[in-house]
Amino acid sequence: MTFRLRAVRALVLLAGFYLMGVVLLAAMAVLDWLLVTRLFTARAAWFEGAVLTVTVLLAVAILRGMFAFLRAGRLRPAPHGVAVTPQDQPELWEQVCAAAEVTGERPPDELYLVAEVNAGVAEQSRLLGLLSGRRRMFLGLPLLAGLTVPRLRAVLAHEFGHYGNLDTRLGGVTMRGREAVLHTVEVFREGSTQLHYAIGALYIGYARMFLRTSQSVARHQELAADQVAARHAGRDATAAALRTLPVLDAAHTHYLEMYAAMGGPLGALPPVGEVHGGFRRLLAARTGERLAALSAGQRPPRPHRYDSHPPTAERIALIEELPADDRTDGSADEPAALTLLHDPDRVFAALEARTLPHEAVRLRRMSWDDLVMARAVADAEGWSRPLRLAVARTLRSAAQVADGAAPARRGAPAEKVEDAELPGLEEVLDAFDRGLLWMEVADRIPKPTQAARLTGASARNFIRPRVYDGLAGMIHLRLAGTGHAAPDIAWSGQPGLTLPEAWEKDMDDALDAAVADTPDTAPLRALLAGTHRVSA
């Protein structure tokens, strides 16, 4: 079957998706008319009344689905995007219009910049997608930060290619129809009654048949859009863009978790515009290999059962089979697409105002260095607190024994310890030297129920990392408090504290010695003494 015939078949099935509701309504109307005019009897009045009630409820569900199908092509508000006009960003609009022209499509009426590694075109369509209306494009600022201008051209051309008359006008109609069908199915899934679910199951079954039937048309349209992108931006740039997208997505996820959300536990945010704008700093600090490492080993997201996108590897292979052109990727020499924007700092700040929740307005703003330091101190306090509590309770119990009082029995609820009673670093090391670490302290550090049954070497090996982290946290607090630790945003690595050279070199070995089966705190005390001498 040719592509044109497959597209015609998909269009007929798309019309049937809507006509199914008309046929069901007509059938129920005929049934109700027969019940009222021909079959109605006083003896069976309750039965006819029940049937009429059911048909009315079914009709409401069907009408809701039909209206949802008709409204699927409407453009909804875009509260999480920043609208930019050709006057605001002429160079970016120039690229967008050029990509639309090469696909034979009209440019968008609206352009929104969003906070996702994504690009897309949406339009207000009518009459099953045969009539198109207002068109809107979404472009992710992280995408602009991570793509070169040629690669952005490829992405733009591909997005307009979804709606282009690449082989037949019905190809674009099919793509619009699939969006409308999926929207309608979601409406039925949100139904609130069993009758709604029952009608929804009928529509969902039909939708599955339509999506299966139109799958080949949609995939053909995707591959054709890739071909148009390659002609517009160059074969190499188009293939490179497809390879870069999953890397950028992984890098952006890493940035949001590691950097943008750093101040969450502190009730703080990075400087204005840096919640999203900091991503460009991460990209600038990392080589391509280090960025790729963020996505290495990750499974690609499982494709939707009716996803129109063929596997990325297949798309790249088909693009690379195209004849070579005189346009190499040249990524090292090409500017980032973000350079197309006028005053990107202002754009990032505007996007931040659109995407952050209203509660974030009250959060304090901190520089990246202050944010790193505050988070490092908060983390160190969290790591060290269980160890300090365990040592405090151990020392209290030992003092009770020395005074002749009965110590708290094992398993009894832990006594409350005030912050002022928490021991300092030297007191903790003294407790280790007294042999209390594995006799008493380790037993008072919280652990899962299963681990509480461990004894001997198994128990020590389980709790040792927690003791190590607690002691490391106390050291970080000491060095930060005395000014010997400096914040390091580490865009190319992991944010944290930079310690004095001696500590960077010998701290791990000293900690290992302090938490050994036979604790030796001398190396750690020597490092502390060296720090005191430097301070003096």
Coordinates of C-alpha atoms in Angstrom, one line a residue:
M1 CA 0.0 0.0 0.0
T2 CA 1.4 3.4 -1.0
F3 CA 1.9 6.2 1.5
R4 CA -1.0 8.2 0.0
L5 CA -3.4 5.3 0.4
R6 CA -2.3 4.7 4.0
A7 CA -2.8 8.4 4.7
V8 CA -6.3 8.2 3.2
R9 CA -7.1 5.2 5.3
A10 CA -6.0 7.0 8.4
L11 CA -8.1 10.0 7.5
V12 CA -11.2 7.8 7.1
L13 CA -10.6 6.2 10.4
L14 CA -10.1 9.6 12.0
A15 CA -13.5 10.7 10.7
G16 CA -14.9 7.5 12.0
F17 CA -13.6 8.3 15.5
Y18 CA -16.0 11.3 15.6
L19 CA -18.8 9.7 13.6
M20 CA -18.9 6.8 16.1
G21 CA -20.3 9.2 18.7
V22 CA -22.9 10.5 16.2
V23 CA -24.0 6.9 15.4
L24 CA -24.2 6.0 19.1
L25 CA -26.3 9.1 19.9
A26 CA -28.6 8.4 17.0
A27 CA -29.0 4.7 18.1
M28 CA -29.9 5.7 21.7
A29 CA -32.3 8.4 20.4
V30 CA -34.1 5.8 18.4
L31 CA -34.2 3.4 21.3
D32 CA -35.6 6.1 23.6
W33 CA -38.2 7.0 21.0
L34 CA -39.4 3.4 20.7
L35 CA -39.6 3.0 24.4
V36 CA -41.7 6.1 24.8
T37 CA -44.0 5.8 21.8
R38 CA -44.2 2.0 21.1
L39 CA -43.0 -0.1 23.9
F40 CA -44.0 1.9 26.9
T41 CA -46.5 0.1 29.3
A42 CA -47.6 1.0 32.8
R43 CA -46.5 -2.4 34.0
A44 CA -42.9 -1.9 32.8
A45 CA -42.7 1.8 33.5
W46 CA -39.8 1.3 36.0
F47 CA -37.8 -0.6 33.4
E48 CA -38.3 2.0 30.7
G49 CA -37.4 4.8 33.2
A50 CA -34.2 3.0 34.1
V51 CA -33.2 2.6 30.4
L52 CA -34.0 6.3 29.7
T53 CA -31.8 7.3 32.6
V54 CA -28.9 5.1 31.5
T55 CA -29.1 6.4 27.9
V56 CA -29.2 10.0 29.0
L57 CA -26.0 9.4 31.1
L58 CA -24.4 7.6 28.2
A59 CA -25.3 10.5 25.9
V60 CA -23.7 13.0 28.3
A61 CA -20.5 10.9 28.3
I62 CA -20.4 10.7 24.5
L63 CA -21.1 14.4 24.1
R64 CA -18.2 15.1 26.4
G65 CA -15.9 13.0 24.4
M66 CA -17.1 14.6 21.1
F67 CA -16.5 18.1 22.4
A68 CA -13.1 17.1 23.7
F69 CA -12.2 15.8 20.3
L70 CA -13.4 19.0 18.7
R71 CA -11.5 21.1 21.2
A72 CA -8.3 19.1 21.0
G73 CA -6.9 21.5 18.4
R74 CA -7.3 24.5 20.6
L75 CA -4.3 26.3 21.9
R76 CA -4.2 26.5 25.7
P77 CA -2.5 29.3 27.8
A78 CA 1.3 28.9 28.2
P79 CA 1.9 30.2 31.7
H80 CA 5.3 28.6 32.0
G81 CA 6.9 30.2 28.9
V82 CA 8.2 33.6 28.0
A83 CA 6.7 35.0 24.8
V84 CA 9.2 36.7 22.5
T85 CA 8.3 38.8 19.5
P86 CA 10.4 39.4 16.3
Q87 CA 11.2 42.8 17.7
D88 CA 12.5 41.3 21.0
Q89 CA 14.6 38.6 19.4
P90 CA 15.0 39.2 15.6
E91 CA 17.9 36.8 15.1
L92 CA 16.1 33.9 16.7
W93 CA 13.0 34.6 14.7
E94 CA 15.0 34.7 11.6
Q95 CA 16.2 31.2 12.1
V96 CA 12.6 30.1 13.0
C97 CA 11.2 31.7 9.8
A98 CA 13.9 30.2 7.6
A99 CA 13.1 26.7 9.0
A100 CA 9.4 27.1 8.3
E101 CA 10.1 28.3 4.8
V102 CA 12.2 25.3 3.9
T103 CA 9.4 23.0 4.9
G104 CA 6.8 25.0 2.9
E105 CA 5.1 26.0 6.1
R106 CA 4.1 29.4 7.5
P107 CA 6.1 30.6 10.5
P108 CA 4.5 30.5 14.0
D109 CA 2.3 33.4 15.2
E110 CA 3.8 33.0 18.7
L111 CA 7.2 31.9 20.0
Y112 CA 7.6 30.9 23.6
L113 CA 10.9 30.1 25.4
V114 CA 10.5 27.4 28.0
A115 CA 12.7 25.6 30.6
E116 CA 12.9 22.2 28.9
V117 CA 15.3 20.4 26.6
N118 CA 12.7 20.4 23.9
A119 CA 11.2 22.1 20.9
G120 CA 7.8 21.8 19.4
V121 CA 5.1 23.3 17.3
A122 CA 1.4 23.4 18.2
E123 CA -1.4 24.9 16.3
Q124 CA -5.1 25.5 16.6
S125 CA -6.7 23.2 14.1
R126 CA -10.3 22.6 13.1
L127 CA -12.3 20.0 11.1
L128 CA -10.1 17.0 12.1
G129 CA -7.0 19.0 11.4
L130 CA -7.9 19.8 7.8
L131 CA -8.0 23.5 8.6
S132 CA -5.1 24.9 10.5
G133 CA -5.2 28.1 12.6
R134 CA -3.0 30.0 14.9
R135 CA 0.4 28.4 15.3
R136 CA 2.7 28.5 18.4
M137 CA 6.3 27.3 18.8
F138 CA 8.0 26.3 22.0
L139 CA 11.8 26.4 22.3
G140 CA 13.7 25.3 25.4
L141 CA 16.4 27.7 26.7
P142 CA 18.4 24.6 27.8
L143 CA 18.2 23.5 24.2
L144 CA 19.6 26.8 23.0
A145 CA 22.4 26.6 25.5
G146 CA 23.5 23.2 24.4
L147 CA 23.1 23.3 20.6
T148 CA 25.1 25.1 18.1
V149 CA 23.3 27.3 15.5
P150 CA 23.5 24.7 12.7
R151 CA 22.1 22.0 15.0
L152 CA 19.3 24.3 16.1
R153 CA 18.5 24.8 12.4
A154 CA 18.1 21.0 12.1
V155 CA 15.8 20.8 15.1
L156 CA 13.6 23.7 13.9
A157 CA 13.3 22.3 10.4
H158 CA 12.3 18.9 11.8
E159 CA 9.6 20.4 14.0
F160 CA 8.0 22.3 11.1
G161 CA 8.4 19.1 9.0
H162 CA 5.8 17.4 11.3
Y163 CA 3.1 19.6 9.7
G164 CA 4.6 20.1 6.3
N165 CA 3.1 18.6 3.1
L166 CA 6.2 16.4 2.7
D167 CA 4.5 13.7 0.5
T168 CA 0.9 14.5 0.8
R169 CA -1.2 17.0 2.8
L170 CA -2.8 14.0 4.5
G171 CA 0.5 13.3 6.3
G172 CA 0.3 16.5 8.3
V173 CA -3.5 15.9 8.9
T174 CA -2.7 12.5 10.3
M175 CA -0.2 14.0 12.8
R176 CA -2.8 16.5 14.0
G177 CA -5.4 13.7 14.2
R178 CA -3.2 11.5 16.4
E179 CA -2.9 14.4 18.8
A180 CA -6.6 14.9 18.9
V181 CA -7.3 11.2 19.5
L182 CA -4.8 11.0 22.3
H183 CA -6.3 14.1 23.9
T184 CA -9.8 12.6 23.7
V185 CA -8.7 9.3 25.2
E186 CA -7.1 11.2 28.2
V187 CA -10.5 12.9 28.8
F188 CA -12.3 9.6 29.0
R189 CA -9.7 8.2 31.4
E190 CA -10.5 11.1 33.7
G191 CA -14.1 10.1 33.8
S192 CA -16.0 10.1 37.1
T193 CA -18.7 7.4 36.6
Q194 CA -18.8 3.8 35.5
L195 CA -20.9 4.7 32.5
H196 CA -18.2 7.2 31.5
Y197 CA -15.6 4.5 31.8
A198 CA -17.8 2.1 29.7
I199 CA -18.1 4.6 26.8
G200 CA -14.4 5.5 27.3
A201 CA -13.4 1.8 26.8
L202 CA -15.2 1.8 23.5
Y203 CA -13.4 5.0 22.3
I204 CA -10.1 3.7 23.7
G205 CA -10.5 0.5 21.7
Y206 CA -11.2 2.5 18.5
A207 CA -8.3 4.9 19.3
R208 CA -5.9 2.0 19.5
M209 CA -7.0 0.7 16.1
F210 CA -6.5 4.2 14.6
L211 CA -3.1 4.7 16.2
R212 CA -1.9 1.3 15.0
T213 CA -3.2 2.0 11.5
S214 CA -1.7 5.5 11.4
Q215 CA 1.6 4.4 13.0
S216 CA 3.4 3.9 9.6
V217 CA 2.1 7.3 8.3
A218 CA 3.3 9.0 11.5
R219 CA 6.8 7.4 11.3
H220 CA 7.1 8.1 7.6
Q221 CA 6.3 11.8 8.5
E222 CA 9.0 11.8 11.2
L223 CA 11.7 10.3 8.8
A224 CA 10.6 12.8 6.1
A225 CA 11.0 15.6 8.6
D226 CA 14.6 14.4 9.3
Q227 CA 15.3 14.5 5.5
V228 CA 14.1 18.1 5.3
A229 CA 16.2 19.0 8.4
A230 CA 19.3 17.5 6.7
R231 CA 18.7 19.5 3.5
H232 CA 18.3 22.7 5.5
A233 CA 21.0 22.4 8.1
G234 CA 23.4 19.8 6.6
R235 CA 23.6 16.0 7.0
D236 CA 26.3 16.1 9.7
A237 CA 24.7 18.8 11.8
T238 CA 21.3 17.0 11.8
A239 CA 22.9 13.7 12.9
A240 CA 24.9 15.5 15.5
A241 CA 21.8 17.2 16.9
L242 CA 20.0 13.8 17.3
R243 CA 23.1 12.5 19.2
T244 CA 23.3 15.6 21.4
L245 CA 19.6 15.7 22.6
P246 CA 19.8 12.7 25.0
V247 CA 23.1 14.0 26.4
L248 CA 21.6 17.5 26.9
D249 CA 18.6 16.0 28.6
A250 CA 20.7 14.0 31.0
A251 CA 23.0 17.0 31.7
H252 CA 20.0 19.2 32.4
T253 CA 18.5 16.7 34.8
H254 CA 21.8 16.5 36.6
Y255 CA 22.0 20.3 36.8
L256 CA 18.5 20.6 38.2
E257 CA 19.2 18.0 40.9
M258 CA 22.7 18.9 41.8
Y259 CA 22.8 22.7 41.4
A260 CA 19.4 24.4 40.9
A261 CA 17.9 22.5 43.9
M262 CA 20.9 23.0 46.1
G263 CA 19.2 25.6 48.2
G264 CA 16.0 23.6 48.7
P265 CA 16.8 22.4 52.2
L266 CA 18.0 25.9 53.2
G267 CA 15.0 27.7 51.9
A268 CA 17.2 29.6 49.4
L269 CA 17.6 30.1 45.7
P270 CA 20.6 31.0 43.4
P271 CA 20.9 34.6 42.2
V272 CA 18.1 35.9 40.0
G273 CA 18.2 34.3 36.6
E274 CA 20.5 31.5 37.7
V275 CA 17.9 28.9 38.5
H276 CA 17.8 28.1 34.8
G277 CA 20.8 30.2 33.6
G278 CA 23.3 28.3 35.6
F279 CA 22.9 25.4 33.1
R280 CA 25.0 27.2 30.5
R281 CA 27.8 27.5 33.0
L282 CA 27.8 23.7 33.5
L283 CA 27.9 23.2 29.7
A284 CA 30.8 25.6 29.3
A285 CA 32.8 23.9 32.0
R286 CA 32.5 20.3 30.8
T287 CA 33.9 18.7 27.7
G288 CA 31.8 16.6 25.4
E289 CA 33.1 13.4 27.0
R290 CA 32.2 14.5 30.5
L291 CA 28.7 15.6 29.4
A292 CA 28.3 12.2 27.7
A293 CA 29.3 10.5 30.9
L294 CA 26.2 11.9 32.6
S295 CA 24.0 9.8 30.2
A296 CA 26.3 6.8 30.0
G297 CA 24.7 3.6 31.3
Q298 CA 21.2 5.2 31.3
R299 CA 18.6 3.2 29.5
P300 CA 16.7 5.3 27.0
P301 CA 13.2 6.0 28.0
R302 CA 10.8 3.2 27.0
P303 CA 9.0 4.4 23.9
H304 CA 5.2 4.9 24.1
R305 CA 3.4 2.0 22.5
Y306 CA 2.1 4.3 19.7
D307 CA 5.1 6.6 19.6
S308 CA 5.6 8.1 16.2
H309 CA 9.3 8.5 16.6
P310 CA 11.5 5.6 15.2
P311 CA 14.5 4.6 17.3
T312 CA 17.1 7.4 17.3
A313 CA 19.9 5.1 16.1
E314 CA 17.7 4.2 13.1
R315 CA 17.1 7.9 12.3
I316 CA 20.8 8.7 12.5
A317 CA 21.7 5.8 10.3
L318 CA 19.3 6.9 7.6
I319 CA 20.5 10.5 7.8
E320 CA 24.2 9.4 7.5
E321 CA 23.2 7.4 4.3
L322 CA 22.4 10.7 2.6
P323 CA 25.0 12.0 0.1
A324 CA 27.7 14.1 1.7
D325 CA 27.3 17.9 1.4
D326 CA 29.8 20.7 1.9
R327 CA 28.5 21.6 5.3
T328 CA 30.4 19.9 8.1
D329 CA 29.1 20.0 11.7
G330 CA 32.1 22.1 12.9
S331 CA 30.7 22.2 16.4
A332 CA 34.0 23.5 17.9
D333 CA 33.9 26.6 15.7
E334 CA 30.1 27.2 15.7
P335 CA 28.6 29.6 18.2
A336 CA 26.0 28.3 20.7
A337 CA 22.4 29.0 19.7
L338 CA 22.0 31.0 22.9
T339 CA 24.1 33.7 21.2
L340 CA 21.0 34.4 19.0
L341 CA 19.3 35.9 22.0
H342 CA 19.6 39.6 22.9
D343 CA 20.3 40.0 26.6
P344 CA 20.0 36.3 27.6
D345 CA 20.3 37.2 31.3
R346 CA 17.1 39.1 31.1
V347 CA 15.4 36.2 29.4
F348 CA 16.5 33.7 32.0
A349 CA 15.2 36.0 34.7
A350 CA 11.9 36.3 33.0
L351 CA 11.6 32.6 32.5
E352 CA 12.5 32.0 36.2
A353 CA 9.6 34.4 37.2
R354 CA 7.3 32.3 35.1
T355 CA 8.3 28.9 36.3
L356 CA 9.0 29.2 40.0
P357 CA 6.0 28.7 42.3
H358 CA 4.6 31.7 44.1
E359 CA 6.1 30.6 47.4
A360 CA 9.6 31.0 46.0
V361 CA 9.2 34.7 45.9
R362 CA 9.8 34.8 49.7
L363 CA 12.9 32.7 49.5
R364 CA 16.2 34.4 50.1
R365 CA 18.7 34.7 47.2
M366 CA 22.3 33.7 47.7
S367 CA 25.4 33.8 45.5
W368 CA 26.6 30.4 44.2
D369 CA 29.6 30.5 46.6
D370 CA 27.4 31.3 49.6
L371 CA 24.9 28.7 48.6
V372 CA 27.6 26.0 48.3
M373 CA 29.0 27.0 51.7
A374 CA 25.6 27.0 53.4
R375 CA 24.6 23.7 51.9
A376 CA 28.0 22.1 52.8
V377 CA 27.6 23.2 56.4
A378 CA 24.0 22.0 56.6
D379 CA 25.0 18.6 55.1
A380 CA 28.0 18.3 57.5
E381 CA 25.7 19.0 60.4
G382 CA 23.3 16.3 59.2
W383 CA 26.1 13.8 58.8
S384 CA 27.7 14.5 62.2
R385 CA 24.6 14.8 64.4
P386 CA 23.9 11.0 64.8
L387 CA 27.5 10.4 65.8
R388 CA 27.5 13.4 68.2
L389 CA 24.3 12.2 69.8
A390 CA 25.6 8.7 70.2
V391 CA 28.8 10.0 71.9
A392 CA 26.8 12.3 74.1
R393 CA 24.6 9.5 75.4
T394 CA 27.6 7.2 75.8
L395 CA 29.4 9.8 77.9
R396 CA 26.2 10.4 80.0
S397 CA 25.9 6.7 80.6
A398 CA 29.5 6.4 81.6
A399 CA 29.1 9.3 84.0
Q400 CA 26.1 7.7 85.6
V401 CA 28.1 4.5 86.2
A402 CA 31.0 6.5 87.7
D403 CA 28.5 8.2 90.1
G404 CA 27.1 4.8 91.2
A405 CA 23.8 5.2 89.4
A406 CA 22.2 2.4 87.3
P407 CA 22.9 3.0 83.6
A408 CA 20.0 3.1 81.2
R409 CA 19.0 -0.4 80.1
R410 CA 19.7 -1.4 76.5
G411 CA 16.7 -0.9 74.3
A412 CA 15.2 1.8 76.5
P413 CA 14.0 5.0 74.8
A414 CA 17.0 7.3 74.2
E415 CA 17.2 10.3 76.5
K416 CA 16.9 13.8 74.9
V417 CA 20.1 15.6 74.4
E418 CA 20.2 19.4 74.0
D419 CA 22.3 20.9 71.3
A420 CA 24.5 22.6 73.9
E421 CA 25.3 19.1 75.3
L422 CA 26.6 17.8 72.0
P423 CA 30.3 17.0 72.1
G424 CA 32.9 18.7 70.0
L425 CA 35.4 17.1 67.7
E426 CA 38.1 16.6 70.4
E427 CA 35.6 15.1 72.9
V428 CA 34.5 12.6 70.2
L429 CA 38.1 11.6 69.5
D430 CA 38.7 11.3 73.3
A431 CA 35.8 8.9 73.4
F432 CA 37.3 6.9 70.6
D433 CA 40.7 6.8 72.4
R434 CA 38.9 5.4 75.6
G435 CA 37.7 2.5 73.5
L436 CA 34.1 3.5 73.5
L437 CA 33.5 3.5 69.8
W438 CA 32.8 -0.1 69.2
M439 CA 31.7 -0.9 72.7
E440 CA 29.1 1.8 73.2
V441 CA 29.0 4.5 70.6
A442 CA 28.3 2.3 67.6
D443 CA 25.3 0.7 69.3
R444 CA 23.7 4.1 69.8
I445 CA 23.9 5.2 66.2
P446 CA 20.5 4.6 64.5
K447 CA 20.4 1.6 62.2
P448 CA 17.7 -0.5 60.4
T449 CA 16.1 -3.3 62.5
Q450 CA 17.7 -6.0 60.4
A451 CA 21.2 -4.5 61.0
A452 CA 20.6 -4.4 64.8
R453 CA 20.9 -8.1 64.8
L454 CA 24.5 -8.0 63.4
T455 CA 27.4 -8.7 65.8
G456 CA 31.1 -8.6 65.7
A457 CA 32.9 -7.7 62.4
S458 CA 29.6 -7.7 60.5
A459 CA 28.2 -5.0 62.8
R460 CA 31.3 -2.9 62.7
N461 CA 31.5 -3.0 58.9
F462 CA 27.9 -2.0 58.6
I463 CA 28.1 1.0 60.9
R464 CA 31.7 2.1 60.0
P465 CA 30.6 4.2 56.9
R466 CA 28.2 6.2 59.1
V467 CA 30.9 6.8 61.8
Y468 CA 33.2 7.8 59.0
D469 CA 30.7 10.3 57.5
G470 CA 29.9 11.7 61.0
L471 CA 33.5 12.3 61.7
A472 CA 34.0 13.8 58.2
G473 CA 31.1 16.1 58.8
M474 CA 32.6 17.4 62.1
I475 CA 35.9 18.1 60.3
H476 CA 34.1 20.0 57.6
L477 CA 32.3 22.1 60.2
R478 CA 35.6 22.8 62.0
L479 CA 37.4 23.8 58.8
A480 CA 34.5 25.9 57.6
G481 CA 34.2 27.6 61.0
T482 CA 37.8 28.5 61.1
G483 CA 38.0 29.8 57.6
H484 CA 40.2 26.9 56.3
A485 CA 37.5 25.6 53.9
A486 CA 36.4 27.5 50.8
P487 CA 33.3 26.9 48.7
D488 CA 33.8 25.4 45.2
I489 CA 30.8 25.4 42.8
A490 CA 32.7 22.9 40.6
W491 CA 30.7 23.2 37.5
S492 CA 32.9 20.5 36.0
G493 CA 32.5 18.2 38.9
Q494 CA 30.5 18.2 42.1
P495 CA 30.0 21.2 44.3
G496 CA 31.4 21.2 47.8
L497 CA 34.3 22.5 49.9
T498 CA 37.9 23.0 49.0
L499 CA 40.1 21.9 51.9
P500 CA 43.7 22.8 52.7
E501 CA 46.3 20.8 50.8
A502 CA 47.3 18.7 53.8
W503 CA 43.7 17.8 54.4
E504 CA 43.0 16.9 50.8
K505 CA 46.1 14.7 50.8
D506 CA 45.8 12.9 54.2
M507 CA 42.3 13.3 55.5
D508 CA 40.9 10.0 54.1
D509 CA 43.7 7.9 55.6
A510 CA 43.4 9.7 58.9
L511 CA 39.7 9.0 59.0
D512 CA 40.2 5.4 58.1
A513 CA 42.6 5.1 61.1
A514 CA 40.2 6.8 63.4
V515 CA 37.3 4.3 62.6
A516 CA 39.4 1.2 62.4
D517 CA 38.7 -1.8 64.6
T518 CA 41.4 -0.4 66.9
P519 CA 40.8 3.3 66.5
D520 CA 43.9 5.5 66.1
T521 CA 43.1 9.2 66.3
A522 CA 46.8 10.4 66.2
P523 CA 46.9 11.1 62.4
L524 CA 43.7 13.2 62.7
R525 CA 44.9 15.1 65.7
A526 CA 48.1 15.9 63.9
L527 CA 46.2 17.4 61.0
L528 CA 44.1 19.4 63.5
A529 CA 47.3 20.6 65.2
G530 CA 48.7 21.7 61.9
T531 CA 45.6 23.7 61.2
H532 CA 45.8 25.4 64.6
R533 CA 49.4 26.4 63.9
V534 CA 48.4 27.9 60.6
S535 CA 45.6 29.9 62.3
A536 CA 48.0 31.1 65.0

